[in-house]
Amino acid sequence: MDVSNLLRDAQQRAARYLDGLPTRRVFPPESDRARLAELEFDLPLLGMAAEDVLDLLDDVGSPNTVASAAGRYFGFVTGGSVPAALAANWLAGAWDQNAFAPVSSPIAAKLEEIALGWLIDLLRLPAGSSGAFVTGATMANFAGILAARHALLTRAGWDVESQGLFGAPEIRVVVGNEAHASLFKALGMAGLGRERVERVAVDTEGRILPEALPKLDERTLLCIQAGNVNSGAFDPAGPLCEAAQKAGAWVHVDGAFGMWAAASPGYAHLTAGYELADSWALDAHKWLNVPYDSGLVFVRQPEDLAGAFATRADYLIRSDQWQAYDYTPENSRRARAVDAWAALLALGRAGLAELIHQNCLQAKQMAEGLRAAGFEVLNEVGLNQVVVAFGNDQTTRSVIAAIQESGEFWAGSTVWHGRAAMRISFSSWATTSEDVARSLEAIERTCREVRI
Ligand SMILES: *Cc1c(COP(=O)(O)O)cnc(C)c1O
C-alpha cells in the first residue's frame, strides 16, 4: 500500500472510532482489556506490512482506549480535541517538523510565536511576556521554577546554571497547603526539594489565607495556584502578589486549567491579580482542547527563561529571532503550537469563551442535580469542578467503582476534607447537557443498586 492509501485507511479508521465514541463504554470492559495480551509477542525479524500494523493497532488498540475524547469523561481535568486541532495535528504529523528553532522549521517557529502572542493577550498576561510550549503543566511548572531560580540567584550574585546549587545562597520556597502534586515533583527536579518548603494554611476551598503568609524576602519563590484540582478554587492572587512584589519575591502560578478562566468574560474576574505574578504554567491539553501533549510556560521577563535554558553550541546558529530551544528544557521537539494555533483560530475569542462558559454551566447543572437527588456536594462550584460524596466513605467508594466499571461515564476519586469523594471535572468541548443528565441518571441508578 502506498502512503496515500495507508493514510486514507487511517483516516477511515479514525472516523469510525470517533463516530462510535458517544455510544460505547467510556472505560473498556475486562473482555476488551484481556485482548491486550494479543500484543505480547517478540519483535519479529522481518517487518510487518504497514497496513497490517495499522489493522492490529485498530483491532486491539481502539477498543482499549478510554473514551476521553467524547462527552462523558470527567476524570482528572481532561480536554478533548476540537476538530480543527485534531486535523492540524495530522497535517503537522505529515510535516514531521523539529520545532526547536526557525532554522529547523520556519512554520513551526512562526506559529509558536503567533500562538504565544494570542495567548498572552487572551490570558491577560503582561505585555512583553514570553514563553514556550512544553509537554504539560508539570514541565511548565518546572520551567517556571527554573526561571525563578535563575532570577533569584542572579540577583544574589550566583550563576546557578554554571555553578549548580552546591554552595549557592538559599532559596526559600513558599507554597499553599493545597498545591498540586506536580508542583512538588517540579521543585524536586529543580533541586529545591519536594519537602524543603514552607506551607501556608488554606481555607475550606483550598485557597491560601493571605494573613497566614510568612514574611517574604528577595530570596523567596512563592507558588500560588489558579484552580485547585479538587474544588477549582483560586488563591487570592492580588494580596499575595502585592506582598511578594514589596518583598522582591518571585511568584509562580500553577494555572494548569484555572488560568483559562481569563479567556471567558463571565469568569475572568477569578484570575484578577494573577497578572502581577512572574511566571505561569498552563495546560493546552486541558481547556484549549488540543491533542496531548501540550503545556505552556509564560514568564514576565523572557530573559529569565532564557537564562535557565539557552543552549550554546557552534553548530547551532545564533539568531535574533525567537528560538524555542532558548526557552524550554527540550531541544528537539514536536510542533505543538500547530494544534494550539488551529484550535484558537477555529474557536476564536468567542468560541473559547463559550467553551469555558458551557463547561462551567455543566458543572453547575451537575451540582444542582446531585443536590436535588440528596447527595452532598462538598465544594463551592464556581468553575468546572464538582466534588461529591454519596454517603459514608465505603458507600462513596463503592459507587465510584461501580460507575467506572459500568462505562456510563468516568470520574475519579479523591479525598476532600478527610472524606472519600468523587471528583467530576468538565473541560471538554464534546460534553453536552444531555451527557450531564445521562451521567446524573447513572449516579442515581448506581446508588440505588449499591445501597441495596
Ligand atoms: C493537571 C494539572 C497539573 C499537571 O499537569 P500535567 O499536564 O499532567 O503535567 C498541574 N497542576 C494542576 C492544577 C493541574 O490541574
Tab-separated table of C-alpha atoms and ligand atoms in Angstrom:
chain	number	residue	atom	x	y	z
A	1	MET	CA	0.000	0.000	0.000
A	2	ASP	CA	1.346	3.446	-0.836
A	3	VAL	CA	1.410	6.249	1.689
A	4	SER	CA	-1.803	7.923	0.452
A	5	ASN	CA	-3.801	4.721	0.715
A	6	LEU	CA	-2.352	3.991	4.110
A	7	LEU	CA	-3.302	7.452	5.373
A	8	ARG	CA	-6.787	7.078	3.852
A	9	ASP	CA	-7.106	3.806	5.748
A	10	ALA	CA	-6.016	5.546	8.955
A	11	GLN	CA	-8.498	8.365	8.300
A	12	GLN	CA	-11.382	5.908	7.836
A	13	ARG	CA	-10.485	4.018	10.986
A	14	ALA	CA	-10.187	7.261	12.966
A	15	ALA	CA	-13.556	8.498	11.703
A	16	ARG	CA	-15.195	5.172	12.594
A	17	TYR	CA	-13.586	5.391	16.035
A	18	LEU	CA	-14.875	8.913	16.670
A	19	ASP	CA	-18.361	8.039	15.343
A	20	GLY	CA	-18.586	5.141	17.778
A	21	LEU	CA	-17.361	7.056	20.838
A	22	PRO	CA	-20.666	8.521	22.081
A	23	THR	CA	-22.337	5.101	22.291
A	24	ARG	CA	-19.504	2.934	23.580
A	25	ARG	CA	-18.490	2.328	27.168
A	26	VAL	CA	-16.241	5.095	28.486
A	27	PHE	CA	-13.740	2.708	30.083
A	28	PRO	CA	-13.008	-0.551	28.250
A	29	PRO	CA	-14.596	-3.651	29.792
A	30	GLU	CA	-12.474	-6.532	31.058
A	31	SER	CA	-13.273	-8.582	27.916
A	32	ASP	CA	-11.523	-5.951	25.763
A	33	ARG	CA	-8.703	-5.384	28.229
A	34	ALA	CA	-7.925	-9.101	28.148
A	35	ARG	CA	-7.185	-8.740	24.436
A	36	LEU	CA	-4.159	-6.532	25.190
A	37	ALA	CA	-2.294	-9.814	25.676
A	38	GLU	CA	-2.512	-10.300	21.898
A	39	LEU	CA	0.166	-7.605	21.589
A	40	GLU	CA	2.658	-9.501	23.707
A	41	PHE	CA	4.886	-11.156	21.147
A	42	ASP	CA	8.612	-10.897	20.423
A	43	LEU	CA	9.626	-8.270	17.911
A	44	PRO	CA	9.694	-10.164	14.599
A	45	LEU	CA	12.854	-10.273	12.493
A	46	LEU	CA	11.013	-9.185	9.383
A	47	GLY	CA	8.747	-6.162	9.450
A	48	MET	CA	5.005	-6.419	9.067
A	49	ALA	CA	3.210	-4.621	6.216
A	50	ALA	CA	2.219	-1.120	7.323
A	51	GLU	CA	-1.489	-1.771	6.657
A	52	ASP	CA	-1.332	-4.843	8.888
A	53	VAL	CA	0.367	-2.841	11.632
A	54	LEU	CA	-2.486	-0.345	11.451
A	55	ASP	CA	-5.085	-3.102	11.395
A	56	LEU	CA	-3.654	-4.693	14.545
A	57	LEU	CA	-3.471	-1.306	16.255
A	58	ASP	CA	-7.094	-0.538	15.454
A	59	ASP	CA	-8.366	-4.027	16.205
A	60	VAL	CA	-6.768	-4.385	19.645
A	61	GLY	CA	-5.936	-0.761	20.383
A	62	SER	CA	-9.118	1.201	19.639
A	63	PRO	CA	-11.371	-0.824	21.988
A	64	ASN	CA	-8.759	-0.424	24.717
A	65	THR	CA	-8.749	3.333	24.701
A	66	VAL	CA	-10.563	5.426	27.262
A	67	ALA	CA	-13.274	7.492	25.556
A	68	SER	CA	-11.796	10.713	26.914
A	69	ALA	CA	-12.238	12.421	23.545
A	70	ALA	CA	-16.023	12.141	23.931
A	71	GLY	CA	-18.522	13.850	26.204
A	72	ARG	CA	-18.829	11.659	29.300
A	73	TYR	CA	-15.260	11.574	30.538
A	74	PHE	CA	-14.949	13.685	33.681
A	75	GLY	CA	-11.712	12.233	35.025
A	76	PHE	CA	-8.718	14.328	36.152
A	77	VAL	CA	-9.019	17.543	34.112
A	78	THR	CA	-9.272	16.333	30.561
A	79	GLY	CA	-9.971	18.239	27.381
A	80	GLY	CA	-10.950	16.563	24.128
A	81	SER	CA	-9.590	17.736	20.788
A	82	VAL	CA	-11.561	20.282	18.803
A	83	PRO	CA	-11.785	19.063	15.167
A	84	ALA	CA	-9.509	21.787	13.763
A	85	ALA	CA	-6.787	20.917	16.267
A	86	LEU	CA	-7.007	17.206	15.510
A	87	ALA	CA	-6.864	17.772	11.756
A	88	ALA	CA	-3.980	20.243	12.079
A	89	ASN	CA	-2.176	17.719	14.277
A	90	TRP	CA	-2.453	15.131	11.487
A	91	LEU	CA	-1.056	17.540	8.902
A	92	ALA	CA	1.744	18.502	11.270
A	93	GLY	CA	2.441	14.781	11.696
A	94	ALA	CA	2.996	14.549	7.960
A	95	TRP	CA	5.264	17.595	8.139
A	96	ASP	CA	7.335	15.910	10.883
A	97	GLN	CA	8.975	19.165	11.854
A	98	ASN	CA	11.626	19.574	14.506
A	99	ALA	CA	10.318	22.696	16.210
A	100	PHE	CA	13.437	23.818	18.065
A	101	ALA	CA	14.142	26.955	16.010
A	102	PRO	CA	13.288	28.788	12.766
A	103	VAL	CA	16.276	27.084	11.141
A	104	SER	CA	14.689	23.674	11.704
A	105	SER	CA	11.136	24.767	10.813
A	106	PRO	CA	10.135	28.284	9.776
A	107	ILE	CA	6.419	27.473	10.030
A	108	ALA	CA	6.602	25.830	13.455
A	109	ALA	CA	8.573	28.776	14.850
A	110	LYS	CA	6.191	31.329	13.342
A	111	LEU	CA	3.055	29.568	14.603
A	112	GLU	CA	4.534	29.212	18.083
A	113	GLU	CA	5.357	32.917	18.185
A	114	ILE	CA	1.858	33.811	16.982
A	115	ALA	CA	0.008	31.371	19.270
A	116	LEU	CA	2.007	32.577	22.293
A	117	GLY	CA	1.193	36.187	21.417
A	118	TRP	CA	-2.525	35.430	21.098
A	119	LEU	CA	-2.468	33.562	24.398
A	120	ILE	CA	-0.640	36.319	26.293
A	121	ASP	CA	-3.401	38.648	25.164
A	122	LEU	CA	-6.275	36.186	25.854
A	123	LEU	CA	-4.958	35.252	29.292
A	124	ARG	CA	-4.448	38.929	30.183
A	125	LEU	CA	-0.758	38.396	30.925
A	126	PRO	CA	1.522	41.450	30.934
A	127	ALA	CA	2.595	42.805	27.544
A	128	GLY	CA	6.192	41.798	26.885
A	129	SER	CA	5.763	38.366	28.490
A	130	SER	CA	7.045	35.402	26.547
A	131	GLY	CA	7.025	31.665	26.913
A	132	ALA	CA	7.049	28.347	25.129
A	133	PHE	CA	5.126	25.163	24.594
A	134	VAL	CA	6.203	22.198	26.736
A	135	THR	CA	4.683	18.758	27.293
A	136	GLY	CA	2.280	19.692	30.087
A	137	ALA	CA	1.767	21.711	33.246
A	138	THR	CA	4.273	19.620	35.202
A	139	MET	CA	7.043	20.679	32.821
A	140	ALA	CA	5.592	24.186	32.663
A	141	ASN	CA	5.812	24.364	36.469
A	142	PHE	CA	9.370	23.051	36.218
A	143	ALA	CA	10.299	25.644	33.592
A	144	GLY	CA	8.722	28.493	35.578
A	145	ILE	CA	10.526	27.375	38.728
A	146	LEU	CA	13.863	27.249	36.876
A	147	ALA	CA	13.267	30.779	35.578
A	148	ALA	CA	12.592	31.841	39.175
A	149	ARG	CA	15.714	30.031	40.386
A	150	HIS	CA	17.761	31.814	37.711
A	151	ALA	CA	16.372	35.254	38.528
A	152	LEU	CA	16.549	34.968	42.331
A	153	LEU	CA	20.099	33.600	42.320
A	154	THR	CA	21.347	36.018	39.657
A	155	ARG	CA	20.175	38.865	41.890
A	156	ALA	CA	22.086	37.238	44.738
A	157	GLY	CA	25.239	37.210	42.599
A	158	TRP	CA	25.194	33.461	41.918
A	159	ASP	CA	25.329	31.859	38.449
A	160	VAL	CA	23.307	28.717	39.114
A	161	GLU	CA	23.378	27.442	35.536
A	162	SER	CA	27.212	27.355	35.663
A	163	GLN	CA	27.818	26.586	39.319
A	164	GLY	CA	24.828	24.499	40.336
A	165	LEU	CA	23.184	24.640	43.727
A	166	PHE	CA	26.012	23.380	45.966
A	167	GLY	CA	27.240	26.419	47.902
A	168	ALA	CA	24.568	28.677	46.435
A	169	PRO	CA	22.642	31.179	48.541
A	170	GLU	CA	19.481	29.500	49.810
A	171	ILE	CA	16.153	29.989	48.104
A	172	ARG	CA	13.044	29.820	50.271
A	173	VAL	CA	10.023	28.158	48.699
A	174	VAL	CA	6.555	29.042	49.970
A	175	VAL	CA	3.551	27.036	48.774
A	176	GLY	CA	-0.116	26.740	49.654
A	177	ASN	CA	-1.105	23.685	51.667
A	178	GLU	CA	-3.256	22.592	48.722
A	179	ALA	CA	-0.597	22.912	45.988
A	180	HIS	CA	-0.840	20.318	43.194
A	181	ALA	CA	1.356	17.213	43.418
A	182	SER	CA	3.113	18.120	40.165
A	183	LEU	CA	4.457	21.284	41.764
A	184	PHE	CA	6.370	19.227	44.329
A	185	LYS	CA	7.696	16.987	41.577
A	186	ALA	CA	8.883	20.095	39.715
A	187	LEU	CA	10.513	21.521	42.867
A	188	GLY	CA	12.319	18.224	43.335
A	189	MET	CA	13.583	18.207	39.746
A	190	ALA	CA	14.767	21.806	40.189
A	191	GLY	CA	16.929	20.806	43.159
A	192	LEU	CA	14.804	22.869	45.547
A	193	GLY	CA	13.382	19.831	47.292
A	194	ARG	CA	9.878	18.437	47.453
A	195	GLU	CA	9.720	18.802	51.217
A	196	ARG	CA	12.012	21.768	51.814
A	197	VAL	CA	9.020	24.108	51.537
A	198	GLU	CA	7.109	26.424	53.862
A	199	ARG	CA	3.433	25.527	53.641
A	200	VAL	CA	0.771	28.172	54.079
A	201	ALA	CA	-2.642	27.475	55.627
A	202	VAL	CA	-5.668	27.483	53.322
A	203	ASP	CA	-9.412	27.982	53.705
A	204	THR	CA	-12.089	25.303	53.241
A	205	GLU	CA	-11.905	25.603	49.432
A	206	GLY	CA	-8.128	25.236	49.443
A	207	ARG	CA	-7.326	28.941	48.925
A	208	ILE	CA	-4.212	30.372	50.584
A	209	LEU	CA	-5.095	32.579	53.562
A	210	PRO	CA	-3.204	35.831	52.900
A	211	GLU	CA	-2.935	36.544	56.636
A	212	ALA	CA	-1.110	33.226	57.069
A	213	LEU	CA	1.590	34.161	54.548
A	214	PRO	CA	5.046	34.200	56.197
A	215	LYS	CA	7.271	37.210	55.726
A	216	LEU	CA	8.702	37.048	52.211
A	217	ASP	CA	12.075	38.303	51.041
A	218	GLU	CA	14.085	38.766	47.859
A	219	ARG	CA	15.274	35.148	48.024
A	220	THR	CA	11.733	33.664	48.099
A	221	LEU	CA	9.791	31.747	45.482
A	222	LEU	CA	6.052	31.914	46.242
A	223	CYS	CA	3.949	29.346	44.338
A	224	ILE	CA	0.228	30.037	44.043
A	225	GLN	CA	-2.463	28.312	42.035
A	226	ALA	CA	-5.350	29.247	39.784
A	227	GLY	CA	-7.746	26.320	40.012
A	228	ASN	CA	-7.490	23.772	42.823
A	229	VAL	CA	-7.568	20.330	41.254
A	230	ASN	CA	-10.478	19.294	43.506
A	231	SER	CA	-12.514	22.396	44.304
A	232	GLY	CA	-11.480	24.590	41.349
A	233	ALA	CA	-10.799	27.457	43.791
A	234	PHE	CA	-8.302	30.258	43.172
A	235	ASP	CA	-5.717	31.621	45.587
A	236	PRO	CA	-6.256	35.345	46.271
A	237	ALA	CA	-3.582	36.481	43.823
A	238	GLY	CA	-3.958	40.230	44.375
A	239	PRO	CA	-2.846	40.457	48.017
A	240	LEU	CA	-0.360	37.579	47.612
A	241	CYS	CA	1.366	39.137	44.595
A	242	GLU	CA	1.412	42.569	46.221
A	243	ALA	CA	3.127	41.168	49.311
A	244	ALA	CA	5.622	39.350	47.081
A	245	GLN	CA	6.333	42.429	44.971
A	246	LYS	CA	7.029	44.537	48.050
A	247	ALA	CA	9.474	41.914	49.295
A	248	GLY	CA	11.131	41.337	45.906
A	249	ALA	CA	9.982	37.688	45.882
A	250	TRP	CA	9.084	35.730	42.745
A	251	VAL	CA	5.526	34.489	42.221
A	252	HIS	CA	4.932	31.384	40.119
A	253	VAL	CA	1.368	30.442	39.173
A	254	ASP	CA	0.203	26.880	38.633
A	255	GLY	CA	-2.768	27.698	36.446
A	256	ALA	CA	-2.987	24.409	34.562
A	257	PHE	CA	-6.715	24.707	33.928
A	258	GLY	CA	-7.841	27.663	36.049
A	259	MET	CA	-5.913	30.361	34.176
A	260	TRP	CA	-8.088	29.615	31.127
A	261	ALA	CA	-10.914	31.348	33.007
A	262	ALA	CA	-9.242	34.595	31.936
A	263	ALA	CA	-10.417	33.899	28.375
A	264	SER	CA	-14.106	33.885	29.321
A	265	PRO	CA	-15.681	37.236	30.329
A	266	GLY	CA	-18.007	35.641	32.901
A	267	TYR	CA	-15.094	34.010	34.738
A	268	ALA	CA	-12.149	36.344	34.069
A	269	HIS	CA	-12.658	38.037	37.448
A	270	LEU	CA	-11.381	34.826	39.071
A	271	THR	CA	-7.944	35.477	37.567
A	272	ALA	CA	-7.768	39.119	38.710
A	273	GLY	CA	-4.390	39.808	40.278
A	274	TYR	CA	-2.654	36.878	38.582
A	275	GLU	CA	-1.189	39.279	36.012
A	276	LEU	CA	1.047	40.563	38.818
A	277	ALA	CA	2.914	37.227	39.003
A	278	ASP	CA	6.271	36.474	37.361
A	279	SER	CA	5.642	33.079	35.722
A	280	TRP	CA	2.618	30.999	34.780
A	281	ALA	CA	2.066	27.323	33.889
A	282	LEU	CA	-0.935	26.152	31.856
A	283	ASP	CA	-2.139	23.094	30.005
A	284	ALA	CA	-3.364	23.477	26.435
A	285	HIS	CA	-4.442	19.832	26.512
A	286	LYS	CA	-6.926	20.737	29.230
A	287	TRP	CA	-9.231	23.653	28.418
A	288	LEU	CA	-7.929	24.622	24.988
A	289	ASN	CA	-8.881	21.108	23.838
A	290	VAL	CA	-5.837	20.229	21.742
A	291	PRO	CA	-4.381	16.710	21.416
A	292	TYR	CA	-1.884	15.516	24.029
A	293	ASP	CA	0.651	16.538	24.953
A	294	SER	CA	0.641	20.299	25.212
A	295	GLY	CA	1.547	22.611	28.079
A	296	LEU	CA	2.560	26.257	28.246
A	297	VAL	CA	5.004	28.245	30.340
A	298	PHE	CA	4.993	32.040	30.375
A	299	VAL	CA	7.326	34.490	32.089
A	300	ARG	CA	7.073	38.229	32.611
A	301	GLN	CA	10.741	38.725	31.672
A	302	PRO	CA	11.710	36.491	28.750
A	303	GLU	CA	15.396	36.704	29.702
A	304	ASP	CA	14.715	34.769	32.929
A	305	LEU	CA	13.519	31.743	30.957
A	306	ALA	CA	16.383	32.150	28.502
A	307	GLY	CA	18.814	32.421	31.432
A	308	ALA	CA	17.727	28.970	32.567
A	309	PHE	CA	17.556	27.259	29.183
A	310	ALA	CA	19.526	28.991	26.409
A	311	THR	CA	21.723	26.493	24.577
A	312	ARG	CA	25.147	27.214	23.117
A	313	ALA	CA	26.971	25.125	20.513
A	314	ASP	CA	28.966	26.019	17.432
A	315	TYR	CA	26.683	24.160	15.083
A	316	LEU	CA	23.569	25.808	16.493
A	317	ILE	CA	23.260	29.047	14.594
A	318	ARG	CA	22.510	32.071	16.748
A	319	SER	CA	19.687	34.197	15.557
A	320	ASP	CA	17.932	37.401	16.522
A	321	GLN	CA	14.656	35.589	16.001
A	322	TRP	CA	12.736	33.912	18.819
A	323	GLN	CA	14.023	30.358	19.148
A	324	ALA	CA	12.087	27.823	21.176
A	325	TYR	CA	15.142	25.991	22.444
A	326	ASP	CA	16.272	29.089	24.330
A	327	TYR	CA	13.069	28.912	26.372
A	328	THR	CA	12.433	25.224	27.063
A	329	PRO	CA	14.088	22.278	28.776
A	330	GLU	CA	13.954	20.420	25.445
A	331	ASN	CA	15.885	20.983	22.267
A	332	SER	CA	14.268	18.752	19.606
A	333	ARG	CA	10.508	18.747	19.990
A	334	ARG	CA	7.261	18.349	18.086
A	335	ALA	CA	5.419	21.356	16.670
A	336	ARG	CA	2.808	21.584	19.448
A	337	ALA	CA	1.967	25.156	18.556
A	338	VAL	CA	0.331	23.975	15.319
A	339	ASP	CA	-2.514	22.290	17.228
A	340	ALA	CA	-2.987	25.242	19.576
A	341	TRP	CA	-2.878	27.790	16.769
A	342	ALA	CA	-5.535	25.819	14.866
A	343	ALA	CA	-7.762	25.448	17.956
A	344	LEU	CA	-7.504	29.165	18.743
A	345	LEU	CA	-8.231	30.216	15.176
A	346	ALA	CA	-11.143	27.802	14.759
A	347	LEU	CA	-12.711	28.771	18.102
A	348	GLY	CA	-11.963	32.477	18.008
A	349	ARG	CA	-12.154	34.514	21.199
A	350	ALA	CA	-15.912	33.988	21.370
A	351	GLY	CA	-15.688	30.244	20.820
A	352	LEU	CA	-13.136	29.699	23.573
A	353	ALA	CA	-15.116	31.939	25.955
A	354	GLU	CA	-18.269	29.926	25.166
A	355	LEU	CA	-16.492	26.573	25.623
A	356	ILE	CA	-15.355	27.597	29.107
A	357	HIS	CA	-18.772	29.060	29.931
A	358	GLN	CA	-20.586	25.869	28.842
A	359	ASN	CA	-18.327	23.604	30.906
A	360	CYS	CA	-18.905	25.792	33.972
A	361	LEU	CA	-22.682	25.665	33.390
A	362	GLN	CA	-22.435	21.881	33.132
A	363	ALA	CA	-20.637	21.781	36.488
A	364	LYS	CA	-23.496	23.815	37.989
A	365	GLN	CA	-26.086	21.545	36.321
A	366	MET	CA	-24.338	18.509	37.766
A	367	ALA	CA	-24.059	20.037	41.247
A	368	GLU	CA	-27.727	21.070	41.273
A	369	GLY	CA	-28.811	17.637	40.054
A	370	LEU	CA	-26.714	15.939	42.721
A	371	ARG	CA	-28.089	18.158	45.496
A	372	ALA	CA	-31.648	17.627	44.264
A	373	ALA	CA	-31.061	13.867	44.467
A	374	GLY	CA	-29.940	14.265	48.070
A	375	PHE	CA	-26.182	13.924	47.636
A	376	GLU	CA	-23.610	16.097	49.353
A	377	VAL	CA	-21.673	18.441	47.107
A	378	LEU	CA	-18.566	19.233	49.120
A	379	ASN	CA	-17.157	22.241	47.254
A	380	GLU	CA	-18.330	25.685	46.161
A	381	VAL	CA	-18.949	25.112	42.457
A	382	GLY	CA	-17.533	28.317	40.998
A	383	LEU	CA	-15.760	26.887	37.950
A	384	ASN	CA	-15.682	23.424	36.357
A	385	GLN	CA	-15.136	21.120	39.333
A	386	VAL	CA	-17.684	19.196	41.402
A	387	VAL	CA	-16.687	17.161	44.472
A	388	VAL	CA	-19.437	14.905	45.800
A	389	ALA	CA	-19.923	12.226	48.449
A	390	PHE	CA	-22.634	9.548	48.277
A	391	GLY	CA	-22.852	8.820	51.987
A	392	ASN	CA	-20.082	7.315	54.076
A	393	ASP	CA	-16.609	6.629	52.617
A	394	GLN	CA	-17.321	2.998	51.898
A	395	THR	CA	-20.545	3.726	50.012
A	396	THR	CA	-18.880	6.547	48.084
A	397	ARG	CA	-16.013	4.289	47.059
A	398	SER	CA	-18.398	1.525	46.004
A	399	VAL	CA	-20.479	3.932	43.913
A	400	ILE	CA	-17.370	5.333	42.192
A	401	ALA	CA	-16.077	1.844	41.410
A	402	ALA	CA	-19.471	0.714	40.085
A	403	ILE	CA	-19.825	3.769	37.857
A	404	GLN	CA	-16.306	3.411	36.484
A	405	GLU	CA	-16.951	-0.244	35.692
A	406	SER	CA	-20.365	0.477	34.129
A	407	GLY	CA	-18.781	2.593	31.412
A	408	GLU	CA	-21.699	5.064	31.512
A	409	PHE	CA	-19.297	7.840	32.403
A	410	TRP	CA	-15.939	8.101	34.116
A	411	ALA	CA	-14.981	10.261	37.073
A	412	GLY	CA	-12.150	9.704	39.510
A	413	SER	CA	-11.985	9.565	43.273
A	414	THR	CA	-10.326	11.891	45.716
A	415	VAL	CA	-10.182	12.692	49.411
A	416	TRP	CA	-11.574	16.113	50.318
A	417	HIS	CA	-11.546	17.334	53.928
A	418	GLY	CA	-10.770	13.805	55.009
A	419	ARG	CA	-13.751	12.283	53.169
A	420	ALA	CA	-13.808	9.952	50.187
A	421	ALA	CA	-15.386	11.754	47.259
A	422	MET	CA	-15.898	11.632	43.533
A	423	ARG	CA	-14.380	14.500	41.583
A	424	ILE	CA	-16.237	15.409	38.416
A	425	SER	CA	-14.356	17.718	36.073
A	426	PHE	CA	-15.702	19.495	32.986
A	427	SER	CA	-13.301	20.715	30.319
A	428	SER	CA	-14.296	19.134	27.026
A	429	TRP	CA	-15.891	20.755	24.013
A	430	ALA	CA	-17.595	17.381	23.379
A	431	THR	CA	-19.650	17.397	26.597
A	432	THR	CA	-23.335	18.302	26.242
A	433	SER	CA	-26.041	18.930	28.833
A	434	GLU	CA	-27.550	15.570	27.738
A	435	ASP	CA	-24.262	13.953	28.781
A	436	VAL	CA	-24.643	15.563	32.192
A	437	ALA	CA	-28.268	14.409	32.509
A	438	ARG	CA	-27.371	10.867	31.460
A	439	SER	CA	-24.495	10.785	33.966
A	440	LEU	CA	-26.771	12.041	36.743
A	441	GLU	CA	-29.215	9.236	35.964
A	442	ALA	CA	-26.351	6.748	36.093
A	443	ILE	CA	-25.362	8.056	39.539
A	444	GLU	CA	-28.905	7.735	40.926
A	445	ARG	CA	-29.311	4.253	39.446
A	446	THR	CA	-25.931	3.106	40.752
A	447	CYS	CA	-26.610	4.489	44.230
A	448	ARG	CA	-29.891	2.588	44.406
A	449	GLU	CA	-28.081	-0.617	43.392
A	450	VAL	CA	-25.123	-0.123	45.736
A	451	ARG	CA	-27.299	0.668	48.739
A	452	ILE	CA	-29.463	-2.436	48.306
B	1	LIG	C1	-3.244	18.827	35.507
B	1	LIG	C2	-2.575	19.694	36.492
B	1	LIG	C3	-1.175	19.735	36.596
B	1	LIG	C4	-0.266	18.761	35.873
B	1	LIG	O1	-0.420	18.825	34.510
B	1	LIG	P1	0.170	17.747	33.509
B	1	LIG	O2	-0.387	18.185	32.221
B	1	LIG	O3	-0.358	16.412	33.958
B	1	LIG	O4	1.648	17.806	33.564
B	1	LIG	C5	-0.620	20.657	37.461
B	1	LIG	N1	-1.382	21.480	38.197
B	1	LIG	C6	-2.734	21.460	38.143
B	1	LIG	C7	-3.515	22.399	38.998
B	1	LIG	C8	-3.372	20.567	37.283
B	1	LIG	O5	-4.706	20.538	37.227
